[in-house]
Coordinates of C-alpha atoms in Angstrom, one line a residue:
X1 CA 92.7 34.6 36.7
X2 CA 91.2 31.5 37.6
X3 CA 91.3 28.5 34.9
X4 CA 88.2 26.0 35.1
X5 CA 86.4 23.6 33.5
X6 CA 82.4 24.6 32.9
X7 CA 80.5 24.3 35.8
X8 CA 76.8 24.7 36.7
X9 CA 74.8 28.0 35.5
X10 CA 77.9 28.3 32.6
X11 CA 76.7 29.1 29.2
X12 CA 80.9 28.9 27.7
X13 CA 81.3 29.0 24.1
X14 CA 84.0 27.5 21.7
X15 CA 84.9 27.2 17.9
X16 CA 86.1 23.8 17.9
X17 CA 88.5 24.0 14.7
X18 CA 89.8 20.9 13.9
X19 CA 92.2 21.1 11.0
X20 CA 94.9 21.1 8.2
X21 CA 94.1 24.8 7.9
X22 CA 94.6 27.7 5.2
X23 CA 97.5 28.9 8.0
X24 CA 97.0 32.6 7.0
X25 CA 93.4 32.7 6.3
X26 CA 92.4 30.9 10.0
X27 CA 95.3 33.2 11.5
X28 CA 93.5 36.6 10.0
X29 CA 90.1 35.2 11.2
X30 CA 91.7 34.2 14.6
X31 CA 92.9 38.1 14.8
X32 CA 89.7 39.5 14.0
X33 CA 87.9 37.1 16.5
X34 CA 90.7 38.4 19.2
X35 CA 89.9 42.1 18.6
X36 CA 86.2 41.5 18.3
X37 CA 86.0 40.0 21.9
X38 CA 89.2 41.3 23.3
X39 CA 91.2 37.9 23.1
X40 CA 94.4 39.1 24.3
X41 CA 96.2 35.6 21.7
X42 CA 95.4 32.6 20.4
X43 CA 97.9 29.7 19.9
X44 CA 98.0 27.3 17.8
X45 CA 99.5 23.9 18.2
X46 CA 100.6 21.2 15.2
X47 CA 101.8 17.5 16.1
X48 CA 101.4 16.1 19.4
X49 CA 101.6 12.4 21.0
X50 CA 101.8 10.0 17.7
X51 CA 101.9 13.0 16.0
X52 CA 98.5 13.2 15.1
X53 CA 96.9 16.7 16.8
X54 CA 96.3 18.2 20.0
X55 CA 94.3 21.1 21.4
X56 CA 94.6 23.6 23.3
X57 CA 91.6 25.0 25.5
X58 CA 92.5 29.1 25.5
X59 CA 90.6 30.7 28.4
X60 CA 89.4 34.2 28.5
X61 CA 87.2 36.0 30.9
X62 CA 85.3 32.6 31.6
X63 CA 84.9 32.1 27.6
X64 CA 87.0 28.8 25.9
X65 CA 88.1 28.6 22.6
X66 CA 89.1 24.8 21.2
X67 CA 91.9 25.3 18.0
X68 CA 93.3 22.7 16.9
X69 CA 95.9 22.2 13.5
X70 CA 96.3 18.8 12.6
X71 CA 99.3 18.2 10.4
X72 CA 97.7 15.7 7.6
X73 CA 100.5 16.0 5.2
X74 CA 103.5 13.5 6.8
X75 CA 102.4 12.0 10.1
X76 CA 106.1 10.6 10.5
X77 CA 107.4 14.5 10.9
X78 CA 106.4 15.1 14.5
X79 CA 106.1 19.3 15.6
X80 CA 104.4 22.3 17.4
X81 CA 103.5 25.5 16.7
X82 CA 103.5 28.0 19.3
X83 CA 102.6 31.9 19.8
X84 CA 106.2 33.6 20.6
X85 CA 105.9 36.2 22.8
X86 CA 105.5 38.9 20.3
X87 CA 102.6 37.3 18.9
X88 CA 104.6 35.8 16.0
X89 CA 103.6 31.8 15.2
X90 CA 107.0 30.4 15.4
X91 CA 107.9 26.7 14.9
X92 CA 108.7 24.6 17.8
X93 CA 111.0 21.6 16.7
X94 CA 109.7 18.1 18.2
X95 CA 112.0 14.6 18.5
X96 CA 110.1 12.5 15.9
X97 CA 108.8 9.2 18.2
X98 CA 107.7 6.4 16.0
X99 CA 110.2 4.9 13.5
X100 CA 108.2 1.7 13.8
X101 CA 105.2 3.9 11.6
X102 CA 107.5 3.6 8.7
X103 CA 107.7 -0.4 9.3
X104 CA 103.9 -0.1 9.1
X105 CA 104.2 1.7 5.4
X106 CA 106.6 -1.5 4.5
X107 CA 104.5 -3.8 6.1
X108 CA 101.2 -2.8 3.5
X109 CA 104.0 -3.8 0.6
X110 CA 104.9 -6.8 2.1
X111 CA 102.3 -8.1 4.2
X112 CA 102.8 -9.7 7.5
X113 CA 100.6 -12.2 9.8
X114 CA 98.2 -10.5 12.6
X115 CA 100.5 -11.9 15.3
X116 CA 104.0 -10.4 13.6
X117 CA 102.1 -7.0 13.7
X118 CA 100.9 -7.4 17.1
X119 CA 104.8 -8.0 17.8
X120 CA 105.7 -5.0 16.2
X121 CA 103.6 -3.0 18.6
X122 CA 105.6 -0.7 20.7
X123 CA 105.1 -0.8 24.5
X124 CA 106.8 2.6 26.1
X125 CA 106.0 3.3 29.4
X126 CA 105.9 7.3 30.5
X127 CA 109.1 7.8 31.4
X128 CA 110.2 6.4 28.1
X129 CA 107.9 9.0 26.2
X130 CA 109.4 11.6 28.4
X131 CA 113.0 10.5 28.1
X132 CA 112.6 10.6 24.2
X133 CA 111.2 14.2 24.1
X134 CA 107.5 13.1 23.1
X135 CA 105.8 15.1 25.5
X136 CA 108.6 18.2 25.5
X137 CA 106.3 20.5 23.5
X138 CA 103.6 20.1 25.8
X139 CA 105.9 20.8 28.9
X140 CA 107.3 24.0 27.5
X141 CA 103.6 25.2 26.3
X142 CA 102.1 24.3 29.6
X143 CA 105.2 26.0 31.5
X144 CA 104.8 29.0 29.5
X145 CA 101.1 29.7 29.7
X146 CA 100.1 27.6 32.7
X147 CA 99.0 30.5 34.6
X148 CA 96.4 31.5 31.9
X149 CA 95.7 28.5 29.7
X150 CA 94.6 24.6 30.3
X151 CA 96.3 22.5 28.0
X152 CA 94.4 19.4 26.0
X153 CA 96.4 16.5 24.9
X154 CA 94.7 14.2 22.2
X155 CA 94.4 10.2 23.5
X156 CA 92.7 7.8 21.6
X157 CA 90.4 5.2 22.6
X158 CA 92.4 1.3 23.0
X159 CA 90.4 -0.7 20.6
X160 CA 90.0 1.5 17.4
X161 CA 93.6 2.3 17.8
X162 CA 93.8 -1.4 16.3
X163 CA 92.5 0.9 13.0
X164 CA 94.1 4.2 13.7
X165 CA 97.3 2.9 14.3
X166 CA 97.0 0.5 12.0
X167 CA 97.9 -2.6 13.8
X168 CA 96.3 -4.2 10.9
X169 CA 93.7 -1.8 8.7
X170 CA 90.0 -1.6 8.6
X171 CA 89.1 -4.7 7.1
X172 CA 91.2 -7.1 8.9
X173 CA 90.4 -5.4 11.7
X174 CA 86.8 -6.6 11.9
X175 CA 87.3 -9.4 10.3
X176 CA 89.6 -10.7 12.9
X177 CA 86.7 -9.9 15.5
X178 CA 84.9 -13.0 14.2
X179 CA 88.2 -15.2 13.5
X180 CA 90.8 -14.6 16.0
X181 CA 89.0 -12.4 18.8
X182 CA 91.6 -13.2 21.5
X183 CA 94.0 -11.7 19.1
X184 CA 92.1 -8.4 18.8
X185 CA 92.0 -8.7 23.0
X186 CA 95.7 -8.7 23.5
X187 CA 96.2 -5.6 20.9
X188 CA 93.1 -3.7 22.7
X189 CA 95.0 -4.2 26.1
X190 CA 98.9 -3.3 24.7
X191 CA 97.0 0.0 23.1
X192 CA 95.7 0.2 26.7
X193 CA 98.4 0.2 28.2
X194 CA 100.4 2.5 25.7
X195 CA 97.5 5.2 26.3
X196 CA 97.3 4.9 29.9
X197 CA 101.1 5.9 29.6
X198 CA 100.5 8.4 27.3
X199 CA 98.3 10.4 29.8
X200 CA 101.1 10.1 32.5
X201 CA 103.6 11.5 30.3
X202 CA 101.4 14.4 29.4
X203 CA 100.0 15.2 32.6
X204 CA 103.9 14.9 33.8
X205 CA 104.2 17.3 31.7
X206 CA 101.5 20.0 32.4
X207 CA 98.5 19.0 30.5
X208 CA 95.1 19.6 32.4
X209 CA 92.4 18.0 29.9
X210 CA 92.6 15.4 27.7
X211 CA 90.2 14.5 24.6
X212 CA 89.2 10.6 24.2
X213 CA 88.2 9.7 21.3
X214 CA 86.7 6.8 19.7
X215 CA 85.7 6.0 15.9
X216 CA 84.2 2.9 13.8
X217 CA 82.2 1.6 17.4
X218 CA 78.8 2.6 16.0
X219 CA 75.7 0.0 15.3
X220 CA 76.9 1.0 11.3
X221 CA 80.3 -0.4 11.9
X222 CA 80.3 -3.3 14.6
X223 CA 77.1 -5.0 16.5
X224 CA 76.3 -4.2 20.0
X225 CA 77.6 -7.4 21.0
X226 CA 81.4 -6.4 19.6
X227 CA 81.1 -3.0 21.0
X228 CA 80.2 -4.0 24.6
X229 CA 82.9 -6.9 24.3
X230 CA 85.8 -5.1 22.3
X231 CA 85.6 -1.5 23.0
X232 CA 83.8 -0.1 26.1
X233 CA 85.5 -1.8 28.5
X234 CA 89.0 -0.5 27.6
X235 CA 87.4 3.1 27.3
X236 CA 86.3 3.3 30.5
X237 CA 89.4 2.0 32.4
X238 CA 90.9 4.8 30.5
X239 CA 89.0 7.4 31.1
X240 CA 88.8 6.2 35.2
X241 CA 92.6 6.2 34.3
X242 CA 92.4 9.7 33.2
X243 CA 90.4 11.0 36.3
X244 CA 92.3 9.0 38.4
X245 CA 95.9 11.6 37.1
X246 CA 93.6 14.2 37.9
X247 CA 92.8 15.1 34.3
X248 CA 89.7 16.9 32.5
X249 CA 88.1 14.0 30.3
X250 CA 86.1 15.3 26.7
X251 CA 85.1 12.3 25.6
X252 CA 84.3 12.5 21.5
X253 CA 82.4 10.0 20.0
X254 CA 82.7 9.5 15.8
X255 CA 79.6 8.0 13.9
X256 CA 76.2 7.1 14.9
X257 CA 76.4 8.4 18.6
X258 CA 72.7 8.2 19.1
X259 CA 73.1 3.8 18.5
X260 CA 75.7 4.4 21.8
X261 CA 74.8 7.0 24.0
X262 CA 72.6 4.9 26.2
X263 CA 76.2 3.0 26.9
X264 CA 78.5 6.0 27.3
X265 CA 76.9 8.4 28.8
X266 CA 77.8 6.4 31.9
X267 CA 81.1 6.8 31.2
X268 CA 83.3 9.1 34.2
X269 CA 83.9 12.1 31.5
X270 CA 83.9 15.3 31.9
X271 CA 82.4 16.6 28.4
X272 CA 80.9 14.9 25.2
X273 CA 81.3 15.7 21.7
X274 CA 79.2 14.1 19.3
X275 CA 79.5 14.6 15.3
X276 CA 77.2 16.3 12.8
X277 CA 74.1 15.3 11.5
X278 CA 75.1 15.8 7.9
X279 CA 78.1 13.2 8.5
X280 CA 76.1 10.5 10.3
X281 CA 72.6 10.9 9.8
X282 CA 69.7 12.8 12.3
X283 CA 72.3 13.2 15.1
X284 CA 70.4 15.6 16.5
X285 CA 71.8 17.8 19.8
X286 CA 68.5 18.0 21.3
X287 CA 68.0 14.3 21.5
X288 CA 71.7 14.0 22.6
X289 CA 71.2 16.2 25.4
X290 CA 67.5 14.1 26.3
X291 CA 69.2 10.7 26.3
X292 CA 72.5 12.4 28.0
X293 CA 71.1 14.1 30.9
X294 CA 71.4 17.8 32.5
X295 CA 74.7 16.8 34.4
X296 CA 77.7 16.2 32.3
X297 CA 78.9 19.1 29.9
X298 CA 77.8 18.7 25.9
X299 CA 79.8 20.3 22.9
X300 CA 77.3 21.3 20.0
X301 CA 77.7 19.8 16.4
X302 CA 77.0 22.8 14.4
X303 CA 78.2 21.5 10.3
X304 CA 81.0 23.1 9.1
X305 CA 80.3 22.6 5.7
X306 CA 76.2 23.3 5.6
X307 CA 77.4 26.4 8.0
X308 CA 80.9 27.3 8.1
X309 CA 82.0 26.6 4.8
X310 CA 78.5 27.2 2.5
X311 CA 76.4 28.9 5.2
X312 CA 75.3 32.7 5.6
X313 CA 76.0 34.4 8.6
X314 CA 71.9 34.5 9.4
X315 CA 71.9 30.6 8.9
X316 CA 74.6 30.5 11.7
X317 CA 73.3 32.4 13.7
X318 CA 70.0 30.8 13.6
X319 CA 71.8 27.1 13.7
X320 CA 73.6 28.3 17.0
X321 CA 70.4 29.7 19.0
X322 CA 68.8 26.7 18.3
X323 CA 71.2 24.5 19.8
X324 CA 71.4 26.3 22.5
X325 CA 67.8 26.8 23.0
X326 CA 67.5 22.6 22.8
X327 CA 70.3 21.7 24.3
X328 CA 72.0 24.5 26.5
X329 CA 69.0 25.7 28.6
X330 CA 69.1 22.5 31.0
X331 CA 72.4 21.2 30.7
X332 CA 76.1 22.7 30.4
X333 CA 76.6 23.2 27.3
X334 CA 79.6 24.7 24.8
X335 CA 79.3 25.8 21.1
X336 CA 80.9 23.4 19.4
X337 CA 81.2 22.6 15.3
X338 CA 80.7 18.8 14.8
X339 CA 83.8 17.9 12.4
X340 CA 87.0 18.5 11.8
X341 CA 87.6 21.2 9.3
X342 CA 89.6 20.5 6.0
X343 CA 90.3 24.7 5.2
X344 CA 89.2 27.9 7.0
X345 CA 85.8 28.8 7.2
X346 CA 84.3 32.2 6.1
X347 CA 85.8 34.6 8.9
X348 CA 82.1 36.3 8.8
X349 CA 80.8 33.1 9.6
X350 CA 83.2 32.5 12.1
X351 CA 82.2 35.2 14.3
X352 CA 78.6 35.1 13.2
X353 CA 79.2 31.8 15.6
X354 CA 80.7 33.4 18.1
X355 CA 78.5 37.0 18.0
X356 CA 75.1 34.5 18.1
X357 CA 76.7 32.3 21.3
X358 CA 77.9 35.2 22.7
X359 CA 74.8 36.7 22.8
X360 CA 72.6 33.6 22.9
X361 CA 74.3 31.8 25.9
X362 CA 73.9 34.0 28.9
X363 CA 71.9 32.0 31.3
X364 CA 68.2 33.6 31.4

């Protein structure tokens, strides 16, 4: 069986499930999607680099399916979930990596300068992630279903790591672009540098694709000025990083892509993923895929909770053939939900999605 990435004259299909799921209610609607379209398993990962997610893209008969389970609850307790060979979810213990997190937790009680946090920032090359076990669940998952599967490892963008990994929070975040931007330079480039290792290590370790994503650069959050200054820059040299490994690159944009696209759809990724329009405004795939061009693969943003969550199966279905139609019929394109899920959808919507793609996505 030959593993790929879409390529011209594909029509693939995913449910892009991001979540801190219902276990049992996404793993019955996960079985019933199997044995509708002959899925032989699906496997579900928890934890990951930084212990925040990863994915796994599950190929079948030229058809992909994104799951992902994010473990929201303690992002200190680092692990992975994988499919045992009798099709049992078993847990898959992982060396917890970042004791300087719980520093962070102190640090919000007893607040420290920017420049002590930037000090506290961890620099670990990608040997040291693979000597400390940080990449071992992706090396046994990869060695155990390389021959069928492509695994995803989850990166984010340098500069809104500032945020994410809370080098300093939201507000001082920002605010620091105005009063000490050198400051927010020399985090961007250690985060750099940390995620350029990161992709080593999991490419070291068998991973074939790797999502980039990037939050809180939209025209609602910082001007255009800050983004091109602060944050494009250090996204690009990772994702030519990431093609330079050899790696897959789905580059997902959070907020207000439309204020943006016209400066990342340059970008050397594979894929796109925008989110929905109920999140962010009229983000609407069709205009995505005008302002994006016919060459680069785009993920639809079909809303969970207007679809998924609240929907019918007709409005689904309806929801999917229009993207398609608008944004599938020139361009590679893969079915896609816009947001991370916060529970399991309605199993008959699920496979409404799934049923309408299927049907829907064969090139005319």
């Amino acid at each position: 069986m030959t593993r790929r990435f879409p390529q011209e004259g594909s029509y693939e299909w995913t449910l892009w499930d991001d979540a801190e799921l219902n276990a049992w209610a996404h793993q019955q609607a996960m079985a019933t999607l199997m044995e509708e379209y002959d899925w032989e398993r699906c496997f579900f990962t928890r934890g990951g680099i930084h212990a925040w997610g990863r994915k796994l893209i599950v190929h079948q008969n030229r058809r992909y399916a994104i799951v992902n389970a994010t473990d929201f609850r303690n992002p200190f307790e680092e692990h992975a979930w994988e499919c045992r060979e009798d099709g049992q979810i078993g847990n898959l213990p992982v060396k917890p990596h970042a004791p300087w997190r719980r520093g962070v937790e102190e640090n919000k009680r007893n607040p420290q300068t920017a420049v002590e946090l930037l000090q506290a920032l961890p620099q670990r090359s990608a040997r040291q992630l693979r000597d400390l076990g940080e990449v071992e669940h992706i090396r046994q998952l990869a060695g155990r279903l390389k021959e069928r599967y492509m695994t995803v490892t989850w990166v984010p963008a340098p500069f809104w790591r500032n945020h994410h990994y809370e080098t300093w929070g939201y507000a001082q975040l920002f605010t620091m672009l105005y009063d000490d931007p050198a400051l927010v330079k020399q985090a961007t480039e250690i985060h750099l540098y940390n995620a350029i290792e990161e992709l080593k290590a999991a490419q070291w370790a068998g991973a074939e694709v790797v999502a980039i994503d990037e939050y809180f650069t939209s025209d609602d959050e910082i001007g255009l000025n800050h983004f091109l200054e602060f944050s494009l820059p250090a996204t690009e040299k990772l994702i030519q990083e990431a093609k330079r490994l050899g790696l897959y690159v789905v580059f997902e944009y959070g907020g207000d892509a439309l204020s943006r696209i016209d400066h990342f759809k340059d970008l050397p990724a594979d894929a796109f993923w925008v989110e929905e329009a109920s999140k962010q405004g009229p983000i609407d795939i069709g205009e995505v895929r005008r302002r994006l061009g016919d060459k680069k693969v785009l993920l639809g943003n079909l809303c969970n909770k207007d679809f998924l969550y609240k929907g019918t199966p007709a409005a689904v279905e309806e929801e999917v053939r229009r993207q398609i139609e608008v944004a599938g019929r020139h361009g590679y394109f893969m079915m896609s939900t816009g947001s991370a899920s916060a529970r399991a959808p309605i199993i008959e919507n699920s496979l409404a999605l799934l049923r309408a793609t299927k049907e829907s996505g064969r090139p005319q």
